[in-house]
GROMACS .gro file of C-alpha atoms in nm:
model
  390
    1UNK     CA    1   0.014  -0.031  -0.009
    2UNK     CA    2   0.139   0.328  -0.083
    3UNK     CA    3   0.085   0.564   0.207
    4UNK     CA    4   0.211   0.939   0.146
    5UNK     CA    5   0.188   0.976   0.537
    6UNK     CA    6  -0.134   1.069   0.747
    7UNK     CA    7  -0.446   1.103   0.522
    8UNK     CA    8  -0.551   1.427   0.678
    9UNK     CA    9  -0.369   1.780   0.674
   10UNK     CA   10  -0.583   2.011   0.899
   11UNK     CA   11  -0.530   2.361   0.708
   12UNK     CA   12  -0.218   2.531   0.553
   13UNK     CA   13   0.122   2.523   0.591
   14UNK     CA   14   0.366   2.839   0.591
   15UNK     CA   15   0.502   3.078   0.394
   16UNK     CA   16   0.666   3.400   0.503
   17UNK     CA   17   0.785   3.768   0.429
   18UNK     CA   18   1.025   3.864   0.151
   19UNK     CA   19   1.285   3.930   0.421
   20UNK     CA   20   1.245   3.574   0.580
   21UNK     CA   21   1.499   3.442   0.286
   22UNK     CA   22   1.683   3.548   0.014
   23UNK     CA   23   1.532   3.712  -0.289
   24UNK     CA   24   1.505   3.506  -0.618
   25UNK     CA   25   1.646   3.562  -0.958
   26UNK     CA   26   1.480   3.538  -1.297
   27UNK     CA   27   1.494   3.150  -1.295
   28UNK     CA   28   1.313   3.116  -0.979
   29UNK     CA   29   1.594   3.025  -0.795
   30UNK     CA   30   1.656   3.161  -0.418
   31UNK     CA   31   1.955   3.387  -0.418
   32UNK     CA   32   2.228   3.434  -0.150
   33UNK     CA   33   2.070   3.678   0.092
   34UNK     CA   34   2.277   3.985   0.207
   35UNK     CA   35   2.276   4.069   0.609
   36UNK     CA   36   2.018   4.330   0.715
   37UNK     CA   37   2.036   4.330   1.112
   38UNK     CA   38   1.762   4.603   1.131
   39UNK     CA   39   1.491   4.380   0.959
   40UNK     CA   40   1.612   4.065   1.159
   41UNK     CA   41   1.485   4.079   1.508
   42UNK     CA   42   1.458   3.833   1.765
   43UNK     CA   43   1.284   3.509   1.846
   44UNK     CA   44   1.019   3.578   2.110
   45UNK     CA   45   1.126   3.465   2.438
   46UNK     CA   46   0.810   3.241   2.444
   47UNK     CA   47   0.568   3.111   2.239
   48UNK     CA   48   0.254   3.356   2.226
   49UNK     CA   49   0.461   3.688   2.253
   50UNK     CA   50   0.600   3.871   1.943
   51UNK     CA   51   0.826   4.072   2.177
   52UNK     CA   52   1.160   3.995   2.057
   53UNK     CA   53   1.423   3.949   2.301
   54UNK     CA   54   1.748   3.941   2.131
   55UNK     CA   55   1.863   4.044   1.789
   56UNK     CA   56   1.893   3.697   1.551
   57UNK     CA   57   2.091   3.726   1.247
   58UNK     CA   58   1.969   3.443   1.025
   59UNK     CA   59   2.239   3.473   0.741
   60UNK     CA   60   2.348   3.123   0.785
   61UNK     CA   61   1.991   2.973   0.745
   62UNK     CA   62   1.932   3.201   0.447
   63UNK     CA   63   2.259   3.040   0.291
   64UNK     CA   64   2.127   2.731   0.323
   65UNK     CA   65   1.789   2.838   0.214
   66UNK     CA   66   1.921   2.945  -0.083
   67UNK     CA   67   2.097   2.601  -0.145
   68UNK     CA   68   1.831   2.424  -0.099
   69UNK     CA   69   1.616   2.611  -0.378
   70UNK     CA   70   1.388   2.354  -0.581
   71UNK     CA   71   1.338   2.022  -0.393
   72UNK     CA   72   1.180   1.723  -0.395
   73UNK     CA   73   1.091   1.446  -0.166
   74UNK     CA   74   1.182   1.038  -0.225
   75UNK     CA   75   0.901   0.986   0.016
   76UNK     CA   76   0.768   0.614   0.102
   77UNK     CA   77   1.122   0.512   0.092
   78UNK     CA   78   1.299   0.529   0.431
   79UNK     CA   79   0.978   0.650   0.591
   80UNK     CA   80   0.776   0.329   0.547
   81UNK     CA   81   0.793   0.023   0.763
   82UNK     CA   82   1.068  -0.096   0.526
   83UNK     CA   83   1.258   0.070   0.231
   84UNK     CA   84   1.078  -0.102  -0.001
   85UNK     CA   85   0.759  -0.178   0.158
   86UNK     CA   86   0.536   0.073   0.014
   87UNK     CA   87   0.624   0.083  -0.383
   88UNK     CA   88   0.887   0.384  -0.391
   89UNK     CA   89   1.199   0.218  -0.302
   90UNK     CA   90   1.427   0.110  -0.266
   91UNK     CA   91   1.604   0.440  -0.376
   92UNK     CA   92   1.869   0.381  -0.655
   93UNK     CA   93   2.163   0.595  -0.748
   94UNK     CA   94   2.028   0.617  -1.105
   95UNK     CA   95   1.683   0.811  -0.951
   96UNK     CA   96   1.873   1.068  -0.747
   97UNK     CA   97   2.113   1.145  -1.060
   98UNK     CA   98   1.766   1.197  -1.240
   99UNK     CA   99   1.643   1.415  -1.017
  100UNK     CA  100   1.989   1.632  -1.053
  101UNK     CA  101   1.990   1.626  -1.401
  102UNK     CA  102   1.649   1.746  -1.418
  103UNK     CA  103   1.741   2.057  -1.227
  104UNK     CA  104   1.612   2.012  -0.849
  105UNK     CA  105   1.857   2.156  -0.590
  106UNK     CA  106   1.767   1.922  -0.310
  107UNK     CA  107   1.652   1.615  -0.189
  108UNK     CA  108   1.409   1.594   0.134
  109UNK     CA  109   1.487   1.196   0.272
  110UNK     CA  110   1.225   1.113   0.520
  111UNK     CA  111   1.343   0.860   0.781
  112UNK     CA  112   1.109   0.642   1.019
  113UNK     CA  113   1.418   0.607   1.279
  114UNK     CA  114   1.126   0.436   1.522
  115UNK     CA  115   1.133   0.079   1.374
  116UNK     CA  116   1.524   0.062   1.365
  117UNK     CA  117   1.588   0.190   1.721
  118UNK     CA  118   1.592  -0.016   2.024
  119UNK     CA  119   1.258   0.035   2.251
  120UNK     CA  120   1.448   0.031   2.571
  121UNK     CA  121   1.784   0.206   2.683
  122UNK     CA  122   2.040   0.230   2.528
  123UNK     CA  123   1.794   0.301   2.229
  124UNK     CA  124   2.053   0.149   1.981
  125UNK     CA  125   1.984   0.228   1.591
  126UNK     CA  126   2.068  -0.066   1.349
  127UNK     CA  127   2.419   0.001   1.230
  128UNK     CA  128   2.279  -0.145   0.889
  129UNK     CA  129   2.025   0.091   0.876
  130UNK     CA  130   2.247   0.409   0.968
  131UNK     CA  131   2.490   0.294   0.703
  132UNK     CA  132   2.205   0.258   0.434
  133UNK     CA  133   2.085   0.606   0.505
  134UNK     CA  134   2.417   0.760   0.493
  135UNK     CA  135   2.493   0.585   0.155
  136UNK     CA  136   2.216   0.741  -0.012
  137UNK     CA  137   2.310   1.097   0.129
  138UNK     CA  138   2.642   1.044   0.018
  139UNK     CA  139   2.458   0.974  -0.329
  140UNK     CA  140   2.256   1.302  -0.290
  141UNK     CA  141   2.585   1.462  -0.214
  142UNK     CA  142   2.783   1.339  -0.519
  143UNK     CA  143   2.510   1.447  -0.739
  144UNK     CA  144   2.581   1.782  -0.643
  145UNK     CA  145   2.223   1.828  -0.398
  146UNK     CA  146   2.190   1.889  -0.044
  147UNK     CA  147   1.999   1.627   0.120
  148UNK     CA  148   1.746   1.667   0.418
  149UNK     CA  149   1.700   1.381   0.664
  150UNK     CA  150   1.447   1.375   0.933
  151UNK     CA  151   1.250   1.183   1.205
  152UNK     CA  152   0.944   1.069   1.043
  153UNK     CA  153   0.642   0.853   1.111
  154UNK     CA  154   0.754   0.815   1.495
  155UNK     CA  155   0.446   0.640   1.555
  156UNK     CA  156   0.560   0.513   1.899
  157UNK     CA  157   0.553   0.902   2.031
  158UNK     CA  158   0.249   0.965   1.757
  159UNK     CA  159   0.004   0.756   1.903
  160UNK     CA  160   0.065   0.712   2.245
  161UNK     CA  161  -0.226   0.953   2.361
  162UNK     CA  162  -0.459   0.926   2.661
  163UNK     CA  163  -0.755   0.941   2.447
  164UNK     CA  164  -0.725   0.739   2.143
  165UNK     CA  165  -1.091   0.745   2.009
  166UNK     CA  166  -1.069   1.160   1.969
  167UNK     CA  167  -0.990   1.303   1.665
  168UNK     CA  168  -0.624   1.354   1.637
  169UNK     CA  169  -0.677   1.738   1.664
  170UNK     CA  170  -0.807   1.678   2.040
  171UNK     CA  171  -0.597   1.363   2.141
  172UNK     CA  172  -0.396   1.430   2.477
  173UNK     CA  173  -0.044   1.280   2.500
  174UNK     CA  174   0.009   0.977   2.752
  175UNK     CA  175   0.237   1.195   3.001
  176UNK     CA  176   0.326   0.877   3.197
  177UNK     CA  177   0.535   0.778   2.926
  178UNK     CA  178   0.638   1.083   2.784
  179UNK     CA  179   0.996   1.144   2.949
  180UNK     CA  180   1.078   0.795   2.821
  181UNK     CA  181   0.985   0.916   2.442
  182UNK     CA  182   1.193   1.210   2.502
  183UNK     CA  183   1.461   1.024   2.614
  184UNK     CA  184   1.466   0.801   2.338
  185UNK     CA  185   1.439   1.066   2.073
  186UNK     CA  186   1.750   1.244   2.265
  187UNK     CA  187   1.941   0.898   2.200
  188UNK     CA  188   1.809   0.872   1.883
  189UNK     CA  189   1.932   1.231   1.781
  190UNK     CA  190   2.260   1.196   1.946
  191UNK     CA  191   2.352   0.878   1.696
  192UNK     CA  192   2.244   1.034   1.423
  193UNK     CA  193   2.451   1.383   1.479
  194UNK     CA  194   2.751   1.169   1.592
  195UNK     CA  195   2.704   0.936   1.265
  196UNK     CA  196   2.679   1.241   1.023
  197UNK     CA  197   2.922   1.461   1.188
  198UNK     CA  198   3.163   1.413   0.913
  199UNK     CA  199   2.937   1.524   0.661
  200UNK     CA  200   2.978   1.884   0.514
  201UNK     CA  201   2.720   2.111   0.697
  202UNK     CA  202   2.666   2.279   0.349
  203UNK     CA  203   2.554   1.956   0.218
  204UNK     CA  204   2.337   1.804   0.485
  205UNK     CA  205   2.058   1.979   0.692
  206UNK     CA  206   1.853   1.798   1.003
  207UNK     CA  207   1.478   1.821   1.020
  208UNK     CA  208   1.395   1.760   1.402
  209UNK     CA  209   1.063   1.581   1.374
  210UNK     CA  210   0.784   1.579   1.081
  211UNK     CA  211   0.433   1.703   1.159
  212UNK     CA  212   0.383   1.674   1.519
  213UNK     CA  213   0.048   1.576   1.680
  214UNK     CA  214  -0.149   1.334   1.859
  215UNK     CA  215   0.105   1.239   2.191
  216UNK     CA  216   0.324   1.491   2.046
  217UNK     CA  217   0.185   1.797   2.229
  218UNK     CA  218   0.283   2.140   2.153
  219UNK     CA  219   0.433   2.143   2.513
  220UNK     CA  220   0.616   1.829   2.444
  221UNK     CA  221   0.711   1.949   2.115
  222UNK     CA  222   0.896   2.253   2.255
  223UNK     CA  223   1.067   2.006   2.523
  224UNK     CA  224   1.203   1.807   2.255
  225UNK     CA  225   1.373   2.110   2.071
  226UNK     CA  226   1.479   2.237   2.427
  227UNK     CA  227   1.661   1.876   2.471
  228UNK     CA  228   1.752   1.793   2.081
  229UNK     CA  229   1.893   2.078   1.959
  230UNK     CA  230   2.192   2.136   2.220
  231UNK     CA  231   2.261   1.758   2.149
  232UNK     CA  232   2.284   1.849   1.741
  233UNK     CA  233   2.499   2.153   1.808
  234UNK     CA  234   2.726   1.980   2.013
  235UNK     CA  235   2.860   1.783   1.741
  236UNK     CA  236   2.745   1.997   1.439
  237UNK     CA  237   2.806   2.321   1.530
  238UNK     CA  238   2.768   2.490   1.178
  239UNK     CA  239   2.494   2.223   1.068
  240UNK     CA  240   2.140   2.404   0.960
  241UNK     CA  241   1.835   2.239   1.147
  242UNK     CA  242   1.495   2.301   1.029
  243UNK     CA  243   1.168   2.290   1.262
  244UNK     CA  244   0.812   2.202   1.204
  245UNK     CA  245   0.520   2.279   1.404
  246UNK     CA  246   0.234   2.118   1.554
  247UNK     CA  247  -0.130   2.024   1.379
  248UNK     CA  248   0.069   1.857   1.091
  249UNK     CA  249   0.308   2.179   1.021
  250UNK     CA  250   0.008   2.396   0.949
  251UNK     CA  251   0.173   2.758   0.962
  252UNK     CA  252  -0.079   2.850   1.257
  253UNK     CA  253   0.123   2.605   1.479
  254UNK     CA  254   0.403   2.866   1.514
  255UNK     CA  255   0.203   3.023   1.782
  256UNK     CA  256   0.315   2.747   2.011
  257UNK     CA  257   0.654   2.707   1.878
  258UNK     CA  258   0.951   2.781   2.076
  259UNK     CA  259   1.252   2.781   1.860
  260UNK     CA  260   1.616   2.830   1.988
  261UNK     CA  261   1.792   3.179   1.957
  262UNK     CA  262   2.013   3.062   1.662
  263UNK     CA  263   2.061   3.204   1.329
  264UNK     CA  264   2.116   2.888   1.127
  265UNK     CA  265   1.776   2.754   1.149
  266UNK     CA  266   1.494   2.731   0.888
  267UNK     CA  267   1.106   2.696   0.960
  268UNK     CA  268   0.948   2.431   0.727
  269UNK     CA  269   0.590   2.400   0.699
  270UNK     CA  270   0.342   2.221   0.467
  271UNK     CA  271   0.113   2.323   0.202
  272UNK     CA  272  -0.181   2.126   0.070
  273UNK     CA  273  -0.452   2.379  -0.014
  274UNK     CA  274  -0.720   2.380  -0.083
  275UNK     CA  275  -0.750   2.031   0.075
  276UNK     CA  276  -1.032   1.926  -0.073
  277UNK     CA  277  -0.851   1.962  -0.454
  278UNK     CA  278  -0.477   1.884  -0.319
  279UNK     CA  279  -0.553   1.560  -0.095
  280UNK     CA  280  -0.859   1.424  -0.291
  281UNK     CA  281  -0.844   1.054  -0.329
  282UNK     CA  282  -0.458   1.008  -0.204
  283UNK     CA  283  -0.353   0.659  -0.222
  284UNK     CA  284  -0.531   0.633  -0.547
  285UNK     CA  285  -0.880   0.650  -0.453
  286UNK     CA  286  -1.007   0.941  -0.661
  287UNK     CA  287  -1.376   1.032  -0.541
  288UNK     CA  288  -1.696   1.036  -0.787
  289UNK     CA  289  -1.672   1.399  -0.772
  290UNK     CA  290  -1.346   1.559  -0.867
  291UNK     CA  291  -1.229   1.849  -0.743
  292UNK     CA  292  -1.048   2.065  -0.991
  293UNK     CA  293  -0.842   2.393  -0.974
  294UNK     CA  294  -0.854   2.606  -1.279
  295UNK     CA  295  -0.633   2.892  -1.157
  296UNK     CA  296  -0.951   3.126  -1.133
  297UNK     CA  297  -0.889   3.486  -1.059
  298UNK     CA  298  -1.049   3.395  -0.718
  299UNK     CA  299  -0.868   3.072  -0.667
  300UNK     CA  300  -0.524   3.246  -0.724
  301UNK     CA  301  -0.628   3.549  -0.494
  302UNK     CA  302  -0.730   3.302  -0.204
  303UNK     CA  303  -0.386   3.142  -0.241
  304UNK     CA  304  -0.199   3.435  -0.233
  305UNK     CA  305  -0.410   3.553   0.086
  306UNK     CA  306  -0.313   3.272   0.255
  307UNK     CA  307   0.102   3.304   0.171
  308UNK     CA  308   0.018   3.673   0.264
  309UNK     CA  309  -0.138   3.574   0.611
  310UNK     CA  310   0.173   3.295   0.627
  311UNK     CA  311   0.412   3.598   0.595
  312UNK     CA  312   0.269   3.842   0.877
  313UNK     CA  313   0.233   3.547   1.107
  314UNK     CA  314   0.577   3.432   1.081
  315UNK     CA  315   0.752   3.742   1.108
  316UNK     CA  316   0.536   3.828   1.416
  317UNK     CA  317   0.703   3.553   1.609
  318UNK     CA  318   1.045   3.498   1.419
  319UNK     CA  319   1.144   3.821   1.216
  320UNK     CA  320   1.349   3.764   0.894
  321UNK     CA  321   1.382   3.329   0.981
  322UNK     CA  322   1.407   3.133   0.659
  323UNK     CA  323   1.152   2.906   0.560
  324UNK     CA  324   1.131   2.586   0.325
  325UNK     CA  325   0.783   2.437   0.264
  326UNK     CA  326   0.902   2.078   0.306
  327UNK     CA  327   0.610   1.922   0.147
  328UNK     CA  328   0.353   2.040  -0.098
  329UNK     CA  329   0.160   1.859  -0.390
  330UNK     CA  330  -0.158   1.766  -0.528
  331UNK     CA  331  -0.291   1.401  -0.618
  332UNK     CA  332  -0.379   1.324  -1.001
  333UNK     CA  333  -0.719   1.300  -0.918
  334UNK     CA  334  -0.811   1.632  -1.018
  335UNK     CA  335  -0.606   1.608  -1.371
  336UNK     CA  336  -0.257   1.685  -1.465
  337UNK     CA  337  -0.374   2.041  -1.641
  338UNK     CA  338  -0.519   2.134  -1.285
  339UNK     CA  339  -0.224   2.027  -1.110
  340UNK     CA  340  -0.003   2.201  -1.341
  341UNK     CA  341  -0.189   2.534  -1.265
  342UNK     CA  342  -0.172   2.480  -0.924
  343UNK     CA  343   0.189   2.424  -0.908
  344UNK     CA  344   0.288   2.694  -1.131
  345UNK     CA  345   0.094   2.928  -0.914
  346UNK     CA  346   0.249   2.820  -0.631
  347UNK     CA  347   0.586   2.832  -0.755
  348UNK     CA  348   0.527   3.175  -0.881
  349UNK     CA  349   0.412   3.297  -0.524
  350UNK     CA  350   0.699   3.119  -0.362
  351UNK     CA  351   0.943   3.275  -0.593
  352UNK     CA  352   0.821   3.629  -0.521
  353UNK     CA  353   0.901   3.576  -0.130
  354UNK     CA  354   1.238   3.388  -0.193
  355UNK     CA  355   1.073   3.050  -0.039
  356UNK     CA  356   1.293   2.736  -0.109
  357UNK     CA  357   1.047   2.409  -0.155
  358UNK     CA  358   1.070   2.023  -0.163
  359UNK     CA  359   0.771   1.855  -0.375
  360UNK     CA  360   0.553   1.556  -0.285
  361UNK     CA  361   0.693   1.375  -0.407
  362UNK     CA  362   0.900   1.146  -0.656
  363UNK     CA  363   0.754   0.813  -0.724
  364UNK     CA  364   0.477   0.619  -0.586
  365UNK     CA  365   0.368   0.841  -0.328
  366UNK     CA  366  -0.024   0.789  -0.339
  367UNK     CA  367  -0.111   0.967  -0.639
  368UNK     CA  368   0.132   1.266  -0.625
  369UNK     CA  369   0.439   1.146  -0.793
  370UNK     CA  370   0.553   1.273  -1.120
  371UNK     CA  371   0.825   0.988  -1.203
  372UNK     CA  372   0.775   0.602  -1.310
  373UNK     CA  373   1.019   0.369  -1.154
  374UNK     CA  374   0.821   0.065  -1.254
  375UNK     CA  375   0.779   0.078  -1.605
  376UNK     CA  376   0.948   0.351  -1.798
  377UNK     CA  377   1.211   0.460  -1.539
  378UNK     CA  378   1.150   0.822  -1.667
  379UNK     CA  379   0.933   1.123  -1.559
  380UNK     CA  380   0.588   1.036  -1.600
  381UNK     CA  381   0.445   1.388  -1.596
  382UNK     CA  382   0.682   1.627  -1.755
  383UNK     CA  383   0.408   1.895  -1.724
  384UNK     CA  384   0.433   1.915  -1.367
  385UNK     CA  385   0.797   1.867  -1.381
  386UNK     CA  386   0.832   2.143  -1.617
  387UNK     CA  387   0.589   2.375  -1.405
  388UNK     CA  388   0.808   2.308  -1.106
  389UNK     CA  389   1.146   2.418  -1.250
  390UNK     CA  390   1.065   2.677  -1.488
   0.00000   0.00000   0.00000
């Protein structure tokens, strides 16, 4: 079964101000930013407050955001229950080279460490699994691309809730086990940071935790950030670290997010809007009544309004922070012409605001894919590919 991830994204993901990243050139590539300390205020001392405490210079984060540029997700591989279990894996060297040749700048590689790590102390990650992830990161870097690895589908924590029958948005964490979960995540990230310490900070980015919700409440997510970030910095002082937010990385989650006062970080929301269009029939179950996105004036204005709202909120809480939209996409259910229009408008808005992004996804990802790994072994949707890279 080809599962993209969780089947529901609640609202929208985040974009941000033109100041948040570098600008972009005529080809839509994010350009290297210049320092503007007067525009770069500090992160608030606590979530819910937009009063800056210390001025943060996000130049390092912006430089990496420029390198990430236009990217794609190789999902349903390392984030699956096994690398080949969901149809997209195993990852092949030739696939990475094909992505690079097309003109992408980065590959986001979602990784499910949960199933490859001991449940009890000392929480050791499988050496074979670590080596395999590093091999693929090496392929990505050798192709001239930036690699992003994260903690994806950490189900043991996400699903450990006190009220499992409630909707995800109303679920409460099982606090009896929270400290053990956090200790395990600390141990996992300690091993990852140590194992990848020899990989250039210009070629590899860490993303702390994908789409926290359910058992990973906003408070526990913030506790995780506070504990794990120093662990990463101990062995990777120059590594860029990305952070999502609660409620499936919906941009409004930034209101509860407590980020470190560090200039080499990136905020990474997701964007699947409008949900009745972008998410319809994922996992190859198109509904009887299809929703299309025609690029009407009203549709474009709605998307632009959402981007502008994201901009305002991001800068209210963390002025100047660079943003990467780590996931966005639309299933084929609405038709390729609609998807091309939707992607074209998304890329335009991202370009205007200097936003980097990673499209979901490459192959066999529940209807979002643009590459055929099984038959033709080439790009199956060149129209969407061109819309992404033009």
